[in-house]
Amino acid sequence: MASKSALITGAAKGIGKCIAYTLLKNDFTVGLMDMDGENLELTLKDFSTRGKAFGYHGDVGDENYVKKTIAQFAQQTGQINAVINNAAIAINKDIASLSLEEWRRVIETNLTSAFLMVKHASPYLKQSRGSVINIASTRALMSEAHTEAYAASKGGLLSLTHALAISLGPEVKVNAISPGWIDTRHWVNKDAADFPPLSNQDHAQHPAGRVGRPEDIASMVLYLLRPENDFITGANFVIDGGMTRKMIYAE
């Protein structure tokens, strides 16, 4: 898959950084979009010998930034083959104390940004017969307390996925990936030793026998971008070690 290009939001650290690194290793030119300027610089420094990577500092909820970045990346690379909507924040509060401004901020970053990215990238994606991959979450399917804004944004992202797949097909394939518990300590530009160690219980509660890693998500991204897998669209891939299939009873 040589001479492909992909734009990734929320790419300065965590899952987004791992996705960018994986695509770089597979001959993609990548554009990293993030509002965290400090980590964006650190990540670009990490990638300096890995391949072609461009950084774009800004807020993915800002339409002007999104529109400008997409046009600039297309000019720099000559095409856009993929958009990976990974940017996300969480503001987890009791609903009585969650402000409307906070609610809107989560929805804007996690859901509206994906709409804006596809809106402005779709002409390029149609031309390249490209792909959109939305990074959702198992929180679209199951919840912890006080996660209403985050869960709603990720549920909306799943609905947006199948709506876009119908509207943009057959030229553009649109899919979602819903990660479960993913341990990102090795992809956040910090010393992994600063994070509390994972326990045997943490791993054992997963039917797969371990907590997830960003590489698990990046591998599925790469799979969906392979041209031989172009019969897949409108789908959501749950990558959670089987946790959403596990019945748990209080003892």
Coordinates of N, CA and C in Angstrom, one line a residue:
M1 N 0.8 -1.2 0.0 CA 0.0 0.0 0.0 C 0.9 1.2 0.0
A2 N 1.6 1.5 -1.0 CA 2.5 2.6 -1.1 C 1.8 3.9 -1.6
S3 N 2.3 5.0 -1.2 CA 1.8 6.3 -1.7 C 0.4 6.6 -1.3
K4 N 0.0 6.2 -0.1 CA -1.3 6.5 0.5 C -1.1 7.6 1.5
S5 N -2.2 8.3 1.8 CA -2.1 9.3 2.8 C -3.4 9.3 3.7
A6 N -3.2 9.6 5.0 CA -4.3 9.5 5.9 C -4.2 10.7 6.9
L7 N -5.3 11.3 7.2 CA -5.4 12.3 8.3 C -6.0 11.7 9.5
I8 N -5.4 12.0 10.7 CA -5.8 11.3 11.9 C -6.0 12.4 12.9
T9 N -7.2 12.5 13.5 CA -7.5 13.5 14.6 C -7.1 12.9 15.9
G10 N -6.7 13.8 16.9 CA -6.3 13.3 18.2 C -5.1 12.4 18.1
A11 N -4.2 12.8 17.3 CA -3.0 11.9 17.0 C -1.8 12.2 17.8
A12 N -1.8 13.1 18.7 CA -0.6 13.5 19.4 C -0.1 12.4 20.4
K13 N -1.1 11.6 20.9 CA -0.7 10.6 21.9 C -1.8 9.5 21.9
G14 N -1.5 8.5 22.6 CA -2.5 7.4 22.8 C -2.8 6.6 21.6
I15 N -4.0 6.2 21.4 CA -4.4 5.4 20.3 C -4.1 6.1 18.9
G16 N -4.4 7.4 18.9 CA -4.2 8.1 17.6 C -2.7 8.1 17.2
K17 N -1.8 8.2 18.2 CA -0.4 8.2 17.9 C 0.0 6.8 17.4
C18 N -0.5 5.8 18.0 CA -0.2 4.4 17.6 C -0.7 4.1 16.2
I19 N -1.9 4.6 15.9 CA -2.4 4.5 14.5 C -1.5 5.2 13.5
A20 N -1.1 6.4 13.8 CA -0.2 7.1 12.9 C 1.1 6.4 12.7
Y21 N 1.7 5.9 13.8 CA 2.9 5.2 13.7 C 2.8 3.9 12.8
T22 N 1.7 3.2 13.0 CA 1.4 2.0 12.2 C 1.3 2.3 10.7
L23 N 0.6 3.3 10.4 CA 0.4 3.7 9.0 C 1.7 4.2 8.4
L24 N 2.5 4.9 9.2 CA 3.8 5.3 8.7 C 4.7 4.1 8.3
K25 N 4.6 3.1 9.2 CA 5.4 1.9 8.9 C 4.9 1.1 7.7
N26 N 3.7 1.4 7.3 CA 3.1 0.8 6.1 C 3.0 1.7 4.9
D27 N 4.0 2.6 4.8 CA 4.2 3.5 3.7 C 3.1 4.6 3.4
F28 N 2.3 4.9 4.5 CA 1.4 6.0 4.4 C 2.1 7.3 4.7
T29 N 1.7 8.4 4.1 CA 2.0 9.7 4.6 C 0.9 10.1 5.5
V30 N 1.2 10.6 6.7 CA 0.2 10.9 7.7 C 0.1 12.3 8.1
G31 N -1.1 12.8 8.4 CA -1.3 14.1 8.9 C -1.9 14.0 10.3
L32 N -1.2 14.6 11.3 CA -1.6 14.5 12.7 C -2.2 15.8 13.1
M33 N -3.5 15.7 13.5 CA -4.3 16.8 14.0 C -4.5 16.7 15.5
D34 N -4.2 17.8 16.2 CA -4.4 17.7 17.7 C -4.3 19.1 18.3
M35 N -5.1 19.3 19.3 CA -5.1 20.6 20.0 C -4.0 20.7 21.1
D36 N -3.4 19.6 21.4 CA -2.3 19.5 22.3 C -1.0 19.7 21.6
G37 N -0.6 21.0 21.6 CA 0.6 21.4 20.8 C 1.9 20.8 21.3
E38 N 2.0 20.7 22.6 CA 3.2 20.1 23.3 C 3.4 18.7 22.9
N39 N 2.4 17.9 23.0 CA 2.5 16.4 22.7 C 2.6 16.2 21.2
L40 N 2.0 17.1 20.4 CA 2.1 17.0 19.0 C 3.6 17.2 18.5
E41 N 4.3 18.1 19.1 CA 5.7 18.3 18.8 C 6.5 17.1 19.2
L42 N 6.3 16.6 20.4 CA 7.0 15.4 20.8 C 6.8 14.2 19.9
T43 N 5.6 14.0 19.5 CA 5.3 12.9 18.6 C 5.9 13.1 17.2
L44 N 5.8 14.3 16.7 CA 6.5 14.5 15.4 C 8.0 14.3 15.5
K45 N 8.6 14.6 16.6 CA 10.0 14.4 16.8 C 10.3 12.8 16.8
D46 N 9.4 12.1 17.5 CA 9.5 10.6 17.5 C 9.4 10.1 16.1
F47 N 8.6 10.7 15.3 CA 8.3 10.2 13.9 C 9.3 10.7 12.9
S48 N 10.2 11.5 13.3 CA 11.1 12.2 12.3 C 11.9 11.3 11.4
T49 N 12.2 10.1 11.8 CA 12.9 9.2 11.0 C 12.1 8.0 10.5
R50 N 10.8 8.1 10.7 CA 9.9 7.0 10.3 C 9.2 7.1 9.0
G51 N 9.1 8.3 8.4 CA 8.4 8.5 7.2 C 7.9 9.9 7.2
K52 N 7.0 10.2 6.2 CA 6.4 11.5 6.1 C 5.3 11.8 7.0
A53 N 5.4 12.7 7.9 CA 4.4 13.1 8.9 C 4.3 14.6 9.0
F54 N 3.1 15.1 8.9 CA 2.8 16.5 9.0 C 2.0 16.7 10.3
G55 N 2.2 17.8 11.0 CA 1.5 18.1 12.2 C 0.6 19.4 12.0
Y56 N -0.6 19.4 12.5 CA -1.5 20.5 12.4 C -2.1 20.8 13.8
H57 N -1.7 21.8 14.4 CA -2.2 22.2 15.7 C -3.5 23.0 15.7
G58 N -4.5 22.5 16.3 CA -5.8 23.2 16.3 C -6.9 22.4 16.9
D59 N -8.1 23.0 17.0 CA -9.3 22.4 17.6 C -10.1 21.8 16.5
V60 N -10.3 20.5 16.6 CA -11.1 19.8 15.5 C -12.6 20.2 15.5
G61 N -13.0 20.9 16.6 CA -14.4 21.4 16.6 C -14.6 22.7 15.9
D62 N -13.4 23.3 15.4 CA -13.4 24.5 14.7 C -13.5 24.3 13.2
E63 N -14.5 24.6 12.5 CA -14.7 24.3 11.1 C -13.6 24.9 10.3
N64 N -13.2 26.2 10.6 CA -12.2 26.8 9.8 C -10.9 26.1 9.8
Y65 N -10.5 25.6 11.0 CA -9.3 24.8 11.2 C -9.4 23.5 10.4
V66 N -10.5 22.9 10.5 CA -10.7 21.6 9.8 C -10.6 21.8 8.3
K67 N -11.3 22.7 7.8 CA -11.3 23.0 6.4 C -9.9 23.4 5.8
K68 N -9.3 24.3 6.6 CA -7.9 24.7 6.2 C -6.9 23.5 6.2
T69 N -7.0 22.7 7.2 CA -6.0 21.6 7.4 C -6.2 20.6 6.3
I70 N -7.4 20.2 6.0 CA -7.7 19.3 4.9 C -7.2 19.7 3.6
A71 N -7.4 21.0 3.3 CA -7.0 21.6 2.0 C -5.4 21.6 2.0
Q72 N -4.8 21.9 3.1 CA -3.4 22.0 3.1 C -2.8 20.6 3.0
F73 N -3.3 19.6 3.7 CA -2.8 18.2 3.6 C -3.0 17.7 2.2
A74 N -4.1 17.9 1.6 CA -4.3 17.5 0.2 C -3.3 18.1 -0.7
Q75 N -3.0 19.4 -0.5 CA -2.0 20.0 -1.4 C -0.6 19.4 -1.2
Q76 N -0.3 19.1 0.1 CA 1.0 18.6 0.4 C 1.2 17.2 -0.1
T77 N 0.2 16.4 -0.1 CA 0.3 14.9 -0.5 C -0.3 14.6 -1.8
G78 N -1.1 15.5 -2.4 CA -1.7 15.2 -3.7 C -3.0 14.4 -3.6
Q79 N -3.3 13.8 -2.5 CA -4.5 13.1 -2.3 C -4.8 12.8 -0.9
I80 N -6.0 12.4 -0.6 CA -6.4 11.9 0.8 C -7.1 10.6 0.6
N81 N -6.5 9.5 1.1 CA -7.0 8.2 1.0 C -7.8 7.7 2.2
A82 N -7.6 8.4 3.4 CA -8.3 8.0 4.6 C -8.4 9.1 5.6
V83 N -9.5 9.1 6.3 CA -9.6 10.0 7.5 C -10.0 9.1 8.7
I84 N -9.2 9.2 9.7 CA -9.5 8.5 11.0 C -9.9 9.5 12.0
N85 N -11.1 9.4 12.4 CA -11.7 10.3 13.4 C -11.5 9.7 14.8
N86 N -10.4 10.2 15.5 CA -10.1 9.6 16.8 C -10.2 10.6 17.9
A87 N -10.2 11.9 17.7 CA -10.2 12.9 18.7 C -11.4 12.7 19.7
A88 N -11.1 12.8 21.0 CA -12.1 12.6 22.0 C -11.7 13.1 23.3
I89 N -12.7 13.7 24.0 CA -12.5 14.1 25.4 C -13.6 13.5 26.2
A90 N -13.4 13.5 27.6 CA -14.5 13.0 28.5 C -14.6 14.0 29.6
I91 N -15.8 14.4 29.9 CA -16.1 15.2 31.1 C -17.2 14.4 31.9
N92 N -16.7 13.6 32.9 CA -17.6 12.7 33.6 C -18.1 13.3 34.9
K93 N -19.3 13.7 34.9 CA -19.9 14.3 36.1 C -21.3 13.8 36.3
D94 N -21.8 13.9 37.6 CA -23.2 13.7 37.8 C -24.0 14.6 36.9
I95 N -25.0 14.1 36.3 CA -25.8 14.9 35.3 C -26.3 16.2 35.9
A96 N -26.6 16.2 37.2 CA -27.1 17.5 37.8 C -26.0 18.6 37.8
S97 N -24.7 18.2 37.8 CA -23.7 19.2 37.8 C -23.0 19.4 36.5
L98 N -23.3 18.6 35.5 CA -22.7 18.7 34.1 C -23.4 19.9 33.4
S99 N -22.6 20.9 33.1 CA -23.1 22.1 32.5 C -23.4 21.9 31.0
L100 N -24.3 22.7 30.5 CA -24.6 22.6 29.1 C -23.3 22.9 28.2
E101 N -22.5 23.8 28.7 CA -21.3 24.1 28.0 C -20.4 22.9 28.0
E102 N -20.3 22.2 29.1 CA -19.4 21.0 29.1 C -20.0 19.9 28.2
W103 N -21.3 19.7 28.2 CA -22.0 18.8 27.3 C -21.7 19.1 25.9
R104 N -21.8 20.3 25.5 CA -21.6 20.7 24.1 C -20.1 20.5 23.7
R105 N -19.2 20.8 24.7 CA -17.8 20.6 24.4 C -17.5 19.2 24.0
V106 N -18.0 18.2 24.8 CA -17.8 16.8 24.5 C -18.4 16.4 23.2
I107 N -19.6 16.8 22.9 CA -20.3 16.5 21.7 C -19.5 17.1 20.5
E108 N -19.1 18.3 20.7 CA -18.4 19.0 19.6 C -17.0 18.3 19.2
T109 N -16.3 17.9 20.3 CA -15.0 17.3 20.0 C -15.1 15.9 19.5
N110 N -16.0 15.1 20.1 CA -16.1 13.7 19.8 C -17.0 13.4 18.6
L111 N -18.0 14.2 18.3 CA -19.0 13.8 17.3 C -19.0 14.9 16.2
T112 N -19.2 16.1 16.5 CA -19.2 17.2 15.5 C -18.0 17.2 14.7
S113 N -16.8 17.0 15.3 CA -15.6 17.0 14.6 C -15.5 16.0 13.5
A114 N -16.1 14.8 13.7 CA -16.2 13.8 12.7 C -17.0 14.2 11.5
F115 N -18.1 14.8 11.8 CA -19.0 15.4 10.7 C -18.2 16.4 9.9
L116 N -17.5 17.3 10.6 CA -16.7 18.4 9.9 C -15.6 17.7 9.0
M117 N -14.9 16.8 9.6 CA -13.8 16.1 8.8 C -14.3 15.5 7.6
V118 N -15.4 14.8 7.7 CA -15.9 14.1 6.5 C -16.6 15.1 5.5
K119 N -17.2 16.1 6.0 CA -17.9 17.1 5.2 C -16.8 17.7 4.2
H120 N -15.7 18.0 4.8 CA -14.7 18.7 4.0 C -13.7 17.8 3.3
A121 N -13.6 16.6 3.7 CA -12.6 15.6 3.1 C -13.3 14.8 2.0
S122 N -14.7 14.7 2.0 CA -15.4 13.8 1.2 C -15.0 14.0 -0.3
P123 N -14.8 15.2 -0.9 CA -14.5 15.3 -2.3 C -13.2 14.6 -2.6
Y124 N -12.2 14.7 -1.7 CA -10.9 14.0 -1.9 C -11.1 12.5 -1.7
L125 N -11.9 12.1 -0.8 CA -12.1 10.7 -0.5 C -12.8 10.0 -1.7
K126 N -13.8 10.7 -2.2 CA -14.5 10.1 -3.4 C -13.5 10.0 -4.6
Q127 N -12.7 10.9 -4.8 CA -11.7 10.9 -5.9 C -10.7 9.7 -5.7
S128 N -10.3 9.4 -4.5 CA -9.4 8.3 -4.2 C -10.0 7.0 -3.9
R129 N -11.4 7.0 -3.8 CA -12.1 5.8 -3.4 C -11.6 5.4 -2.1
G130 N -11.6 6.3 -1.1 CA -10.9 6.1 0.2 C -11.8 5.6 1.3
S131 N -11.4 5.8 2.5 CA -12.1 5.3 3.7 C -12.1 6.3 4.8
V132 N -13.2 6.2 5.6 CA -13.3 6.9 6.8 C -13.4 5.8 7.9
I133 N -12.7 6.0 9.0 CA -12.7 5.1 10.1 C -13.0 6.0 11.4
N134 N -14.1 5.8 12.0 CA -14.5 6.5 13.2 C -14.1 5.6 14.5
I135 N -13.3 6.2 15.4 CA -13.0 5.5 16.6 C -14.0 5.8 17.6
A136 N -14.9 4.9 17.8 CA -16.0 5.1 18.8 C -15.6 4.5 20.2
S137 N -16.4 3.7 20.8 CA -16.1 3.2 22.1 C -17.1 2.2 22.5
T138 N -16.7 1.2 23.4 CA -17.7 0.3 23.9 C -18.7 1.1 24.8
R139 N -18.4 2.3 25.2 CA -19.3 3.1 25.9 C -20.5 3.6 25.1
A140 N -20.5 3.3 23.8 CA -21.7 3.5 23.0 C -22.7 2.3 23.2
L141 N -22.2 1.2 23.8 CA -23.0 0.0 24.0 C -23.2 -0.3 25.5
M142 N -22.4 0.2 26.4 CA -22.6 -0.1 27.8 C -22.0 1.1 28.5
S143 N -22.3 1.3 29.8 CA -21.9 2.5 30.5 C -21.5 2.3 31.9
E144 N -20.7 3.2 32.4 CA -20.4 3.5 33.8 C -21.2 4.7 34.2
A145 N -21.4 4.9 35.5 CA -22.1 6.1 35.9 C -21.5 7.4 35.5
H146 N -22.3 8.4 35.3 CA -21.8 9.8 35.0 C -21.0 9.9 33.8
T147 N -21.4 9.2 32.7 CA -20.7 9.3 31.5 C -21.6 9.7 30.3
E148 N -22.7 10.4 30.6 CA -23.8 10.6 29.7 C -23.2 11.4 28.4
A149 N -22.5 12.4 28.6 CA -22.0 13.1 27.4 C -21.1 12.3 26.5
Y150 N -20.2 11.6 27.2 CA -19.2 10.7 26.4 C -20.0 9.6 25.7
A151 N -20.9 8.9 26.4 CA -21.6 7.8 25.8 C -22.5 8.3 24.7
A152 N -23.2 9.5 24.8 CA -24.0 10.0 23.8 C -23.2 10.3 22.5
S153 N -22.0 10.9 22.7 CA -21.1 11.3 21.6 C -20.7 10.0 20.8
K154 N -20.4 9.0 21.5 CA -19.9 7.8 20.9 C -21.0 7.0 20.2
G155 N -22.2 7.0 20.9 CA -23.4 6.4 20.2 C -23.7 7.2 19.0
G156 N -23.7 8.5 19.0 CA -23.9 9.3 17.8 C -22.9 9.0 16.7
L157 N -21.7 8.7 17.1 CA -20.6 8.4 16.1 C -20.9 7.1 15.4
L158 N -21.5 6.1 16.1 CA -21.9 4.9 15.4 C -23.0 5.1 14.4
S159 N -24.0 5.9 14.8 CA -25.1 6.2 13.9 C -24.6 7.0 12.7
L160 N -23.7 7.9 12.9 CA -23.1 8.7 11.8 C -22.3 7.8 10.9
T161 N -21.7 6.8 11.4 CA -20.9 5.8 10.6 C -21.8 5.2 9.6
H162 N -22.9 4.6 10.0 CA -23.7 3.9 9.0 C -24.5 4.8 8.0
A163 N -24.8 6.0 8.6 CA -25.4 7.0 7.7 C -24.5 7.5 6.6
L164 N -23.2 7.7 6.9 CA -22.2 8.1 6.0 C -21.9 7.0 5.0
A165 N -21.9 5.8 5.5 CA -21.6 4.7 4.6 C -22.6 4.6 3.5
I166 N -23.9 4.9 3.8 CA -24.9 4.8 2.7 C -24.8 6.1 1.8
S167 N -24.6 7.2 2.4 CA -24.5 8.4 1.6 C -23.3 8.5 0.7
L168 N -22.2 8.0 1.2 CA -20.9 8.2 0.4 C -20.5 7.0 -0.4
G169 N -21.3 5.9 -0.2 CA -21.0 4.7 -1.0 C -21.5 4.8 -2.5
P170 N -20.9 4.1 -3.4 CA -19.8 3.1 -3.2 C -18.4 3.6 -3.2
E171 N -18.2 4.9 -3.5 CA -16.9 5.4 -3.6 C -16.1 5.4 -2.3
V172 N -16.8 5.7 -1.2 CA -16.1 5.8 0.1 C -16.6 4.8 1.1
K173 N -15.7 4.1 1.7 CA -16.1 3.1 2.7 C -16.0 3.8 4.1
V174 N -17.0 3.5 4.9 CA -17.1 4.2 6.3 C -17.4 3.1 7.3
N175 N -16.4 3.0 8.3 CA -16.6 2.0 9.3 C -16.2 2.6 10.7
A176 N -16.6 1.9 11.7 CA -16.2 2.3 13.1 C -15.5 1.2 13.8
I177 N -14.7 1.6 14.7 CA -14.0 0.7 15.7 C -14.3 1.1 17.1
S178 N -14.8 0.2 17.9 CA -15.1 0.5 19.3 C -14.2 -0.2 20.2
P179 N -13.2 0.6 20.7 CA -12.2 0.0 21.7 C -12.9 -0.2 23.0
G180 N -12.4 -1.2 23.8 CA -12.7 -1.3 25.2 C -11.6 -0.7 26.0
W181 N -11.2 -1.4 27.0 CA -10.1 -0.9 27.9 C -8.8 -1.1 27.2
I182 N -8.2 0.0 26.8 CA -6.9 0.1 26.1 C -5.9 0.8 27.0
D183 N -4.8 0.1 27.3 CA -3.7 0.7 28.1 C -2.8 1.4 27.2
T184 N -2.8 2.8 27.3 CA -2.0 3.6 26.4 C -0.7 4.1 26.9
R185 N -0.2 3.6 28.0 CA 0.9 4.1 28.7 C 2.2 4.3 27.9
H186 N 2.3 3.4 26.9 CA 3.5 3.4 26.1 C 3.4 4.4 24.9
W187 N 2.3 5.1 24.8 CA 2.0 6.0 23.6 C 1.6 7.4 24.1
V188 N 2.0 7.8 25.2 CA 1.6 9.1 25.7 C 2.8 10.1 26.0
N189 N 3.9 9.8 25.5 CA 5.1 10.7 25.6 C 5.5 10.9 27.1
K190 N 5.3 9.9 27.9 CA 5.7 9.9 29.3 C 6.3 8.6 29.6
D191 N 7.0 8.5 30.8 CA 7.6 7.3 31.2 C 6.5 6.3 31.7
A192 N 6.5 5.2 31.1 CA 5.5 4.2 31.4 C 5.5 3.8 32.9
A193 N 6.6 4.0 33.5 CA 6.7 3.6 34.9 C 5.9 4.6 35.8
D194 N 5.5 5.7 35.3 CA 4.7 6.7 36.0 C 3.3 6.2 36.2
F195 N 2.9 5.2 35.5 CA 1.5 4.7 35.6 C 1.4 3.5 36.5
P196 N 0.3 3.4 37.2 CA 0.2 2.2 38.1 C 0.2 0.9 37.3
P197 N 0.9 -0.1 37.8 CA 1.0 -1.4 37.1 C -0.4 -2.0 36.9
L198 N -0.6 -2.7 35.8 CA -1.8 -3.5 35.7 C -1.7 -4.8 36.5
S199 N -2.8 -5.1 37.1 CA -2.9 -6.3 38.0 C -3.3 -7.6 37.2
N200 N -3.0 -8.7 37.8 CA -3.5 -10.0 37.2 C -5.0 -10.0 37.1
Q201 N -5.7 -9.3 38.0 CA -7.1 -9.3 38.0 C -7.6 -8.4 36.8
D202 N -6.9 -7.3 36.5 CA -7.2 -6.5 35.4 C -7.2 -7.3 34.1
H203 N -6.2 -8.1 33.9 CA -6.1 -8.9 32.7 C -7.1 -10.0 32.7
A204 N -7.3 -10.7 33.9 CA -8.1 -11.9 34.0 C -9.6 -11.6 33.7
Q205 N -10.0 -10.4 34.0 CA -11.4 -10.1 33.8 C -11.8 -10.0 32.3
H206 N -10.8 -10.0 31.5 CA -11.1 -10.0 30.0 C -11.1 -11.4 29.5
P207 N -12.1 -11.8 28.8 CA -12.2 -13.2 28.2 C -10.9 -13.5 27.4
A208 N -10.4 -12.5 26.8 CA -9.2 -12.7 25.9 C -7.9 -12.9 26.8
G209 N -8.0 -12.6 28.1 CA -6.9 -12.8 29.0 C -6.0 -11.7 29.3
R210 N -6.2 -10.5 28.7 CA -5.4 -9.4 28.9 C -6.1 -8.1 28.6
V211 N -5.6 -7.0 29.1 CA -6.0 -5.6 28.8 C -5.6 -5.3 27.4
G212 N -6.3 -4.5 26.7 CA -6.0 -4.1 25.3 C -4.8 -3.2 25.2
R213 N -4.2 -3.2 24.0 CA -3.1 -2.3 23.7 C -3.5 -1.4 22.4
P214 N -3.0 -0.2 22.3 CA -3.2 0.6 21.1 C -3.0 -0.1 19.8
E215 N -2.0 -1.0 19.8 CA -1.7 -1.8 18.6 C -2.8 -2.7 18.1
D216 N -3.7 -3.1 19.1 CA -4.9 -3.9 18.7 C -5.8 -3.0 17.8
I217 N -5.9 -1.8 18.1 CA -6.8 -0.9 17.4 C -6.2 -0.5 16.0
A218 N -4.9 -0.2 16.1 CA -4.2 0.2 14.9 C -4.1 -0.9 13.9
S219 N -4.1 -2.2 14.3 CA -4.1 -3.3 13.4 C -5.4 -3.4 12.6
M220 N -6.5 -3.1 13.3 CA -7.8 -3.1 12.7 C -7.9 -2.0 11.7
V221 N -7.4 -0.8 12.0 CA -7.4 0.3 11.1 C -6.7 -0.1 9.8
L222 N -5.5 -0.7 10.0 CA -4.7 -1.1 8.8 C -5.5 -2.1 8.0
Y223 N -6.2 -3.1 8.7 CA -6.9 -4.1 8.0 C -8.1 -3.4 7.1
L224 N -8.8 -2.5 7.7 CA -9.9 -1.8 7.0 C -9.4 -1.0 5.8
L225 N -8.2 -0.5 5.9 CA -7.6 0.3 4.8 C -7.0 -0.5 3.6
R226 N -6.9 -1.8 3.8 CA -6.4 -2.6 2.7 C -7.4 -2.7 1.6
P227 N -7.0 -2.5 0.3 CA -7.9 -2.5 -0.8 C -8.7 -3.8 -1.0
E228 N -8.1 -4.9 -0.5 CA -8.8 -6.2 -0.7 C -10.0 -6.3 0.3
N229 N -10.1 -5.4 1.2 CA -11.2 -5.5 2.2 C -12.3 -4.4 1.9
D230 N -12.5 -4.1 0.7 CA -13.4 -3.0 0.3 C -14.9 -3.4 0.3
F231 N -15.2 -4.7 0.7 CA -16.6 -5.1 0.8 C -17.1 -4.8 2.2
I232 N -16.3 -4.2 3.1 CA -16.7 -3.9 4.4 C -17.0 -2.4 4.5
T233 N -18.3 -2.1 4.8 CA -18.7 -0.7 5.1 C -19.9 -0.6 5.9
G234 N -20.0 0.4 6.7 CA -21.2 0.6 7.6 C -21.1 -0.3 8.8
A235 N -19.9 -0.8 9.1 CA -19.8 -1.8 10.2 C -19.1 -1.2 11.4
N236 N -19.4 -1.8 12.6 CA -18.7 -1.4 13.8 C -18.0 -2.6 14.4
F237 N -16.7 -2.5 14.6 CA -15.9 -3.6 15.1 C -15.5 -3.3 16.6
V238 N -16.1 -4.2 17.4 CA -15.8 -4.1 18.9 C -14.5 -4.8 19.2
I239 N -13.6 -4.1 19.7 CA -12.3 -4.7 20.1 C -12.1 -4.4 21.6
D240 N -12.5 -5.4 22.4 CA -12.5 -5.2 23.8 C -12.1 -6.4 24.6
G241 N -11.5 -7.4 23.9 CA -11.1 -8.6 24.6 C -12.3 -9.4 25.1
G242 N -13.5 -9.1 24.5 CA -14.7 -9.9 24.9 C -15.5 -9.4 26.0
M243 N -15.1 -8.2 26.6 CA -15.8 -7.7 27.8 C -17.3 -7.4 27.6
T244 N -17.7 -6.9 26.5 CA -19.1 -6.6 26.3 C -19.9 -7.9 26.2
R245 N -19.3 -9.0 26.0 CA -20.1 -10.3 26.0 C -20.0 -11.0 27.3
K246 N -19.4 -10.4 28.3 CA -19.3 -11.1 29.6 C -20.4 -10.8 30.6
M247 N -21.1 -11.7 31.0 CA -22.2 -11.5 32.0 C -21.5 -11.4 33.4
I248 N -21.9 -10.4 34.2 CA -21.3 -10.2 35.5 C -22.4 -10.1 36.5
Y249 N -22.3 -11.0 37.6 CA -23.3 -11.0 38.6 C -22.7 -10.6 39.9
A250 N -23.4 -9.8 40.7 CA -22.9 -9.4 42.1 C -22.9 -10.7 43.0
E251 N -21.9 -10.9 43.7 CA -21.8 -12.0 44.6 C -22.3 -11.7 46.0

